[in-house]
Structure formats: C-alpha cells, structure tokens
Coordinates of C-alpha atoms in Angstrom, one line a residue:
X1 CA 21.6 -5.1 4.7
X2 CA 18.0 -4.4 4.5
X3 CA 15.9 -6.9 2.9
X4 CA 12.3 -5.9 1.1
X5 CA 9.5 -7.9 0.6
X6 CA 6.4 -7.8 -1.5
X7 CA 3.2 -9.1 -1.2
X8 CA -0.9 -8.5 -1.7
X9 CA -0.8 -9.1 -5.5
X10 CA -3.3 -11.5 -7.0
X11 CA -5.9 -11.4 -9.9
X12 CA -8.7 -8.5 -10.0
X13 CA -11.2 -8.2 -12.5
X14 CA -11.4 -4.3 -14.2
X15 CA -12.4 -1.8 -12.1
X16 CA -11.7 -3.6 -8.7
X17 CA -9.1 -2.7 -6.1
X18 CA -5.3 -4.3 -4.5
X19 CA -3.4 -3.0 -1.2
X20 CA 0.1 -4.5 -1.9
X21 CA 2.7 -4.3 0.7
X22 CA 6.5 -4.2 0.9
X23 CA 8.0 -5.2 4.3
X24 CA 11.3 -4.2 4.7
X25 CA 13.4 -5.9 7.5
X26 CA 14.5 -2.7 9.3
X27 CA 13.4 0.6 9.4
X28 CA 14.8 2.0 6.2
X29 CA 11.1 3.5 5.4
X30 CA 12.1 6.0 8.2
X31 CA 15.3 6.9 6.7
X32 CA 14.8 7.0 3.0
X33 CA 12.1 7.2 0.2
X34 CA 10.3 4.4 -0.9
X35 CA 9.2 3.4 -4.4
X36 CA 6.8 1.1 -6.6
X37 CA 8.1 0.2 -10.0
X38 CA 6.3 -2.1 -12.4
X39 CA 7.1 -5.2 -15.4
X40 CA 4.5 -5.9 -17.2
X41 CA 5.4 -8.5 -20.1
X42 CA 8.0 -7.5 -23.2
X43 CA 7.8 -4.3 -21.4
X44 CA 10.7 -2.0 -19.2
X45 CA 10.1 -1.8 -15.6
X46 CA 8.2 1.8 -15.1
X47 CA 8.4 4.0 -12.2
X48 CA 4.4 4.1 -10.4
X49 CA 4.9 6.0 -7.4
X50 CA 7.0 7.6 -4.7
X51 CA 7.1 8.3 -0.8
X52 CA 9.8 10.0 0.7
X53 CA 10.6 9.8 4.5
X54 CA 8.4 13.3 5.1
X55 CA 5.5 11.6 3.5
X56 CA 5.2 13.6 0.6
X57 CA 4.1 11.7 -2.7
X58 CA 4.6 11.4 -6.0
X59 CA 2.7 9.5 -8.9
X60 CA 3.2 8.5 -12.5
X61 CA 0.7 9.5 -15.0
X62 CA -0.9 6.4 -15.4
X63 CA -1.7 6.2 -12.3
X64 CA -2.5 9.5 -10.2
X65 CA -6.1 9.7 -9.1
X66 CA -6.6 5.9 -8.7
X67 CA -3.0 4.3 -6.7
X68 CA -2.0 5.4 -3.1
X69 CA 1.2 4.9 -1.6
X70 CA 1.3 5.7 2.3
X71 CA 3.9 3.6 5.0
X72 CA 4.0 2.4 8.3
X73 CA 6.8 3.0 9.9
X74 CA 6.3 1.5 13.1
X75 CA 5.4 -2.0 10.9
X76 CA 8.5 -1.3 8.8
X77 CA 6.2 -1.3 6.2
X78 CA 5.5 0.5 2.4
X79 CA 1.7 0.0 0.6
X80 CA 0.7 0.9 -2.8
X81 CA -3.9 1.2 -2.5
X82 CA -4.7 0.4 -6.3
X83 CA -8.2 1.1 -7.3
X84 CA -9.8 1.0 -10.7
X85 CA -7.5 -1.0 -11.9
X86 CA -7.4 -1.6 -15.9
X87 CA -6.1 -4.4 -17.9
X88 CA -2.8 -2.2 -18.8
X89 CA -2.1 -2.4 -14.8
X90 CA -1.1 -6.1 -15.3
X91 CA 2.6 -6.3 -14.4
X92 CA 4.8 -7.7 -11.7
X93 CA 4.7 -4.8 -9.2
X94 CA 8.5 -4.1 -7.5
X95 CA 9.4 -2.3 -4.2
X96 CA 12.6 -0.1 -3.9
X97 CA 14.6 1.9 -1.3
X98 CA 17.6 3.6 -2.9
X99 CA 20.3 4.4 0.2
X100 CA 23.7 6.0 -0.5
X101 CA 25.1 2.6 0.0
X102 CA 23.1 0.3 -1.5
X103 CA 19.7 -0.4 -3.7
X104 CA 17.5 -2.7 -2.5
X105 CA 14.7 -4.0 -4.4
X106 CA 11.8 -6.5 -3.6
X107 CA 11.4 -9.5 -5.5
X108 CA 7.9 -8.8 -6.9
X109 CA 4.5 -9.9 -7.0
X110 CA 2.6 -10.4 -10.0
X111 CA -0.9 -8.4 -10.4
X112 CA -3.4 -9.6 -13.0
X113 CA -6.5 -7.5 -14.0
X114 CA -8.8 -9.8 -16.2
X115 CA -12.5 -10.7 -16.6

C-alpha cells in the first residue's frame, strides 16, 4: 500500500504565500488523481483542489485564482502553491489518492494565517 505524506505547512501572516507537499511512497501520482482537502476547526473537511494523472486541474471556489496544485512524478510527489492566503485558509491541509482498491490519505499539516 501506498503511503502519503504531508508537509510545508507552517504560520503566514495575510496576504503571504505556502508550497505544501505530499510525498507518496510510490508512484501513484502517475496512476491516479491527486487531491488537497482541508479541516479547519468545528468545521467538515472541504475539497480545495484536484490533479488528475493528465494534469488537468480543478479548484474550489474559495480558492481558484490564488492556490496551484501541479506534481512531480518523477519525485513521487503532489504540491498545493497557496498565495494570498486569508485568515479563513487556517485549517489542517490533507492529501488524497483515491484508487479502485483503496483511499489513502495523508496525515495533515496544520496552516495558520495570522498577524
């Protein structure tokens, strides 16, 4: 079984910019699409963006215009490029690869946008 990983999160004040990353331990990012989801507190983890194995991209709302989700496939290896990033981005940011067999998530890492 694959295994995901997340990493890059960290506290921004408003306006600033985070490149997270979600290394996977094969290369499932090849294969299948790749996904951010978000937690923020008292809140249901929301869908932020989308890559499929083609390349082509898909955003939430909230976000298009100012996140970028691209991959590396020869580092095995999903980003998510946040830029102008507003309080209401605060959350704990989650990686995902649904497969026919199995859906693997990361275990997430917290991003914090305060002054």
């Amino acid at each position: 079984q694959a295994q995901l990983m997340e990493s890059g999160g960290g506290l921004v004040q408003p306006g600033g910019s985070l490149k997270l990353s979600c290394a996977a331990s094969g290369n499932i990012f090849s294969i299948y699409a790749g996904a951010w989801y978000r937690q923020a507190p008292g809140k249901q983890r929301e869908y932020v963006a989308t890559i499929t194995s083609g390349g082509s991209t898909n955003y939430a709302d909230s976000v298009k215009g100012r996140f970028t989700v691209s991959r590396d496939n020869a580092k095995n290896t999903m980003y998510l490029q946040m830029n102008s990033l507003e309080p209401s981005d605060t959350a704990v940011y989650y990686c995902r690869v649904n497969t026919p067999t199995y859906d693997y998530w990361g275990q997430g890492t917290q991003v914090t946008v305060s002054s």
